[in-house]
XYZ file of C-alpha atoms in Angstrom:
332
model
C 87.977 96.207 108.219
C 87.446 96.685 104.476
C 89.801 97.385 101.592
C 87.651 98.866 98.816
C 88.536 97.520 95.381
C 90.393 98.099 93.115
C 93.367 97.470 95.424
C 96.946 98.333 94.491
C 99.562 95.878 95.813
C 103.147 97.103 96.228
C 106.321 95.176 97.072
C 109.026 97.727 97.896
C 112.582 96.484 98.125
C 115.906 98.213 98.419
C 116.531 97.707 94.689
C 113.143 97.198 93.003
C 109.519 98.167 93.601
C 106.833 95.953 92.087
C 103.152 96.757 91.636
C 99.963 94.881 90.757
C 96.274 95.760 90.673
C 93.379 93.630 91.879
C 90.116 95.058 90.523
C 87.851 92.761 92.581
C 88.322 89.843 95.013
C 87.822 87.282 92.226
C 89.557 89.150 89.401
C 92.993 88.106 88.108
C 96.000 89.979 89.406
C 97.187 92.542 86.853
C 100.954 93.082 87.122
C 102.484 96.488 86.516
C 105.968 97.326 85.330
C 108.616 97.040 88.073
C 110.673 100.145 88.765
C 114.079 100.771 90.267
C 113.718 102.257 93.736
C 116.617 104.627 93.149
C 114.971 105.987 89.984
C 112.344 107.912 91.996
C 112.740 110.448 94.763
C 109.832 109.050 96.748
C 107.394 106.182 97.051
C 104.563 108.541 96.139
C 106.257 109.454 92.853
C 106.900 105.811 91.949
C 103.344 104.842 92.857
C 101.842 107.655 90.794
C 103.819 106.412 87.796
C 102.635 102.853 88.424
C 98.978 103.907 88.736
C 99.215 105.664 85.360
C 99.898 102.290 83.767
C 96.577 100.768 84.902
C 93.138 101.345 83.389
C 91.422 101.583 86.795
C 92.413 103.894 89.626
C 92.912 102.124 92.979
C 90.765 102.937 95.987
C 92.979 101.043 98.456
C 96.573 99.941 98.784
C 98.451 97.234 100.644
C 102.212 97.701 100.501
C 105.163 95.904 102.034
C 108.566 97.492 102.488
C 112.053 96.319 103.413
C 112.465 97.995 106.774
C 111.051 97.965 110.322
C 107.471 99.255 110.517
C 106.530 101.825 113.131
C 102.758 102.132 113.100
C 101.959 103.541 109.683
C 105.482 104.457 108.569
C 108.787 102.934 107.535
C 112.292 104.018 106.596
C 113.708 101.544 104.082
C 116.873 99.898 105.405
C 118.734 99.769 102.094
C 117.185 102.707 100.212
C 116.451 106.389 100.802
C 112.646 106.220 100.769
C 110.717 107.110 103.907
C 107.034 106.177 103.719
C 104.181 107.545 105.827
C 100.989 105.670 105.025
C 98.601 108.394 106.116
C 100.348 110.925 103.872
C 100.364 108.462 100.970
C 96.611 107.909 101.348
C 95.988 111.642 101.384
C 98.232 112.413 98.406
C 96.905 109.580 96.234
C 93.267 109.938 97.307
C 92.936 106.440 98.748
C 90.023 105.242 100.884
C 92.212 102.788 102.814
C 95.736 101.437 103.053
C 98.055 99.182 105.030
C 101.852 99.025 105.312
C 103.614 95.757 106.168
C 107.224 94.804 106.673
C 108.365 92.897 103.579
C 108.862 89.629 105.430
C 105.814 90.109 107.579
C 104.011 90.127 104.220
C 105.986 87.098 103.023
C 104.877 85.198 106.128
C 101.241 86.213 105.675
C 101.499 85.052 102.053
C 102.414 81.471 102.996
C 98.767 80.266 103.136
C 98.246 81.593 99.591
C 101.155 79.664 98.025
C 100.126 77.251 95.291
C 101.739 73.801 95.284
C 103.596 74.332 92.011
C 105.050 77.653 93.208
C 107.560 75.823 95.430
C 110.031 72.970 95.205
C 111.425 71.002 98.167
C 115.087 71.253 99.113
C 115.912 67.633 99.825
C 113.304 64.911 100.155
C 109.736 66.191 100.570
C 108.673 66.240 104.213
C 104.949 66.412 105.041
C 104.108 69.689 106.795
C 103.554 69.596 110.540
C 101.437 71.874 112.681
C 103.375 74.691 114.264
C 105.342 77.820 113.513
C 106.351 78.361 109.900
C 109.502 80.289 109.006
C 110.134 82.269 105.813
C 113.577 83.551 104.798
C 114.771 85.541 101.803
C 118.162 86.621 100.499
C 117.918 89.792 98.393
C 119.274 93.307 98.817
C 119.231 92.324 102.491
C 118.383 89.161 104.423
C 114.819 88.969 105.701
C 113.018 86.510 107.950
C 109.625 86.234 109.626
C 107.384 83.613 111.172
C 103.732 82.662 110.781
C 101.487 81.091 113.378
C 97.803 80.176 113.213
C 95.604 81.107 116.154
C 91.977 79.975 116.174
C 91.837 79.890 112.398
C 93.495 83.275 111.878
C 97.043 83.988 110.740
C 99.524 86.036 112.760
C 102.901 87.110 111.389
C 105.900 87.782 113.588
C 108.198 90.267 111.866
C 111.911 90.320 112.654
C 115.249 91.885 111.820
C 116.996 88.518 112.078
C 119.327 89.368 109.217
C 121.140 91.795 111.505
C 121.941 89.248 114.224
C 125.645 88.493 114.664
C 126.822 85.572 112.520
C 130.063 83.845 113.433
C 132.184 81.163 111.762
C 131.802 77.433 112.349
C 134.689 75.116 111.488
C 138.214 75.726 110.214
C 137.254 76.845 106.692
C 134.899 79.565 107.883
C 137.338 80.608 110.607
C 139.939 81.339 107.916
C 137.466 83.415 105.894
C 135.924 85.564 108.642
C 138.945 87.833 109.356
C 138.879 88.938 105.700
C 135.196 89.986 105.590
C 134.755 93.717 105.039
C 132.974 95.069 108.139
C 133.421 98.767 107.356
C 129.649 99.297 107.017
C 128.626 98.188 110.529
C 131.757 97.084 112.350
C 130.629 93.501 112.749
C 129.540 90.449 110.754
C 125.817 89.824 110.700
C 123.997 87.243 108.599
C 123.094 89.982 106.100
C 126.754 91.031 105.823
C 127.445 87.930 103.735
C 123.979 86.576 102.869
C 122.569 89.336 100.680
C 123.186 90.738 97.228
C 126.131 92.927 98.307
C 127.061 90.261 100.843
C 127.858 87.745 98.123
C 130.655 90.013 96.925
C 131.982 90.492 100.475
C 131.991 86.737 100.998
C 133.649 86.081 97.645
C 136.495 88.527 98.225
C 137.012 87.239 101.765
C 137.065 83.613 100.626
C 139.558 84.407 97.869
C 141.808 86.454 100.180
C 141.841 83.620 102.712
C 142.951 81.248 99.937
C 145.585 83.653 98.600
C 143.676 84.206 95.352
C 143.445 87.615 93.692
C 139.789 88.226 92.781
C 138.813 90.902 90.252
C 136.471 93.726 91.208
C 132.873 92.748 90.430
C 129.323 93.239 91.659
C 126.817 90.556 92.610
C 125.358 90.389 89.099
C 128.764 89.758 87.542
C 129.583 87.271 90.300
C 126.516 85.161 89.485
C 127.144 85.454 85.728
C 130.747 84.319 86.124
C 129.682 81.419 88.326
C 127.248 80.179 85.679
C 129.857 80.616 82.965
C 132.533 78.726 84.939
C 130.915 76.051 87.143
C 134.362 74.969 88.362
C 135.579 78.507 89.071
C 136.043 80.510 92.234
C 132.744 82.363 91.823
C 130.838 79.080 91.710
C 132.654 77.872 94.840
C 131.562 81.019 96.636
C 127.921 80.465 95.686
C 128.147 76.889 96.917
C 129.332 78.297 100.238
C 126.385 80.733 100.197
C 123.969 77.805 100.195
C 125.848 76.128 103.071
C 125.758 79.315 105.151
C 122.091 79.887 104.293
C 121.302 76.386 105.519
C 123.180 77.014 108.767
C 121.478 80.368 109.315
C 118.063 78.843 108.606
C 118.741 76.019 111.020
C 119.595 78.478 113.777
C 116.415 80.491 113.177
C 114.402 77.268 113.124
C 115.689 76.428 116.582
C 115.048 79.977 117.809
C 111.372 79.722 116.873
C 110.941 75.930 117.067
C 109.559 76.217 113.530
C 108.232 72.687 113.133
C 105.828 73.900 110.444
C 108.680 74.134 107.946
C 111.012 76.649 106.362
C 110.282 78.461 103.099
C 112.916 80.404 101.159
C 111.097 83.116 99.228
C 112.068 86.062 97.059
C 115.474 87.512 96.336
C 118.312 85.834 94.488
C 118.249 82.219 95.692
C 116.079 80.950 92.781
C 118.874 82.135 90.439
C 121.475 80.142 92.351
C 119.943 76.659 92.202
C 122.745 75.410 89.914
C 125.043 75.681 92.949
C 122.688 74.010 95.423
C 123.445 70.466 96.558
C 120.295 69.426 98.466
C 121.993 66.682 100.493
C 124.740 69.034 101.702
C 122.175 71.755 102.372
C 120.092 69.424 104.516
C 123.186 68.188 106.352
C 124.106 71.755 107.364
C 120.491 72.584 108.215
C 120.107 69.488 110.418
C 123.504 69.749 112.146
C 122.056 71.133 115.369
C 122.929 68.643 118.104
C 121.245 67.589 120.330
C 118.200 68.197 118.069
C 119.356 66.531 114.842
C 116.417 64.106 114.735
C 113.916 66.904 115.251
C 115.546 68.943 112.463
C 115.312 65.977 110.100
C 111.528 66.153 110.426
C 111.310 69.838 109.417
C 110.848 70.512 105.716
C 112.701 73.082 103.624
C 111.387 74.430 100.329
C 112.263 77.103 97.786
C 109.702 79.379 96.136
C 110.356 79.226 92.383
C 107.445 81.434 91.259
C 108.035 85.186 91.089
C 106.411 87.962 93.113
C 104.305 85.618 95.275
C 103.952 88.276 97.964
C 101.636 90.254 95.653
C 98.906 87.567 95.483
C 99.525 87.001 99.191
C 98.661 90.624 99.965
C 95.696 90.398 97.576
C 94.374 87.574 99.781
C 94.572 89.920 102.785
C 92.595 92.557 100.897
C 89.906 90.016 99.980
C 89.569 88.497 103.475
C 91.151 90.794 106.076
C 89.261 89.034 108.889
C 91.452 85.940 108.405
C 94.570 87.802 109.535
C 95.510 88.976 113.018
C 96.650 92.493 112.139
C 96.061 95.507 114.362
C 94.139 97.377 111.692
C 93.024 100.061 114.136
C 96.608 101.073 114.817
C 98.061 100.412 111.375
C 95.406 101.168 108.749
C 95.863 104.499 106.993
C 92.239 105.678 107.301
């Protein structure tokens, strides 16, 4: 399997699409201007605009998208774009291409993370062999796992954000009946742990406490929380970290992810002012009868931006290191 250079890398989310160009395996990554997904009718139109901003025309593309992948195509979960890789290759004149789920790509990017791109949540814990888990809170909630088999990396994609997520303890039990479930009729992890989910959680928490909360979006919610660290918005974002820790702990048990948990992408790096590492670790580890095992599993936050782009560039440079069914999924 070969990806002829230059290679265009694309990270397609429900809100933003980001692009970068790698002209050769050893060349620096050239970032392009991010675009709003809703600003373009199609992925092809957005990509054509991105290509116009580079000096070299790509011969290959590796893209990741926020939605379940079916062979060479995807329908974004939180945006209108539908992408068919074979059609993209034909329309843009590409020699090769590959489409990944966004968190499948995040998992495959874990080996490419530089040390200073992450910071531990809680005391640093030396990594152990075993499954690694990556989680992100953005327009939706994504999660995937990475395992190493005979020196090659295999990603396990998931739609874990859509698993039912119930309350634990009296405080959460008071909040849950007030969560707006009009979109899907139930509470999943993504319902409250996502960009729009922050607003749902905030209104529900305020209603449960008998507090009238003004109408606001997730951007205003975060801005208000930073402006008033002792206000209701800040309390909601503190609860977001507690629920994220609990969700991550559950997924860690599901996969027995002794290799550690990485929180990558999305909005969490903008919420660190509301993170209390000791409380986060306490909620993450509170998984009796496996508390001692959980204490030995590290948690870290990616603080660098757009790390999935260099991660996909590593795939383009050395595709043989990754266990991907290129025959079924490559565009050419």
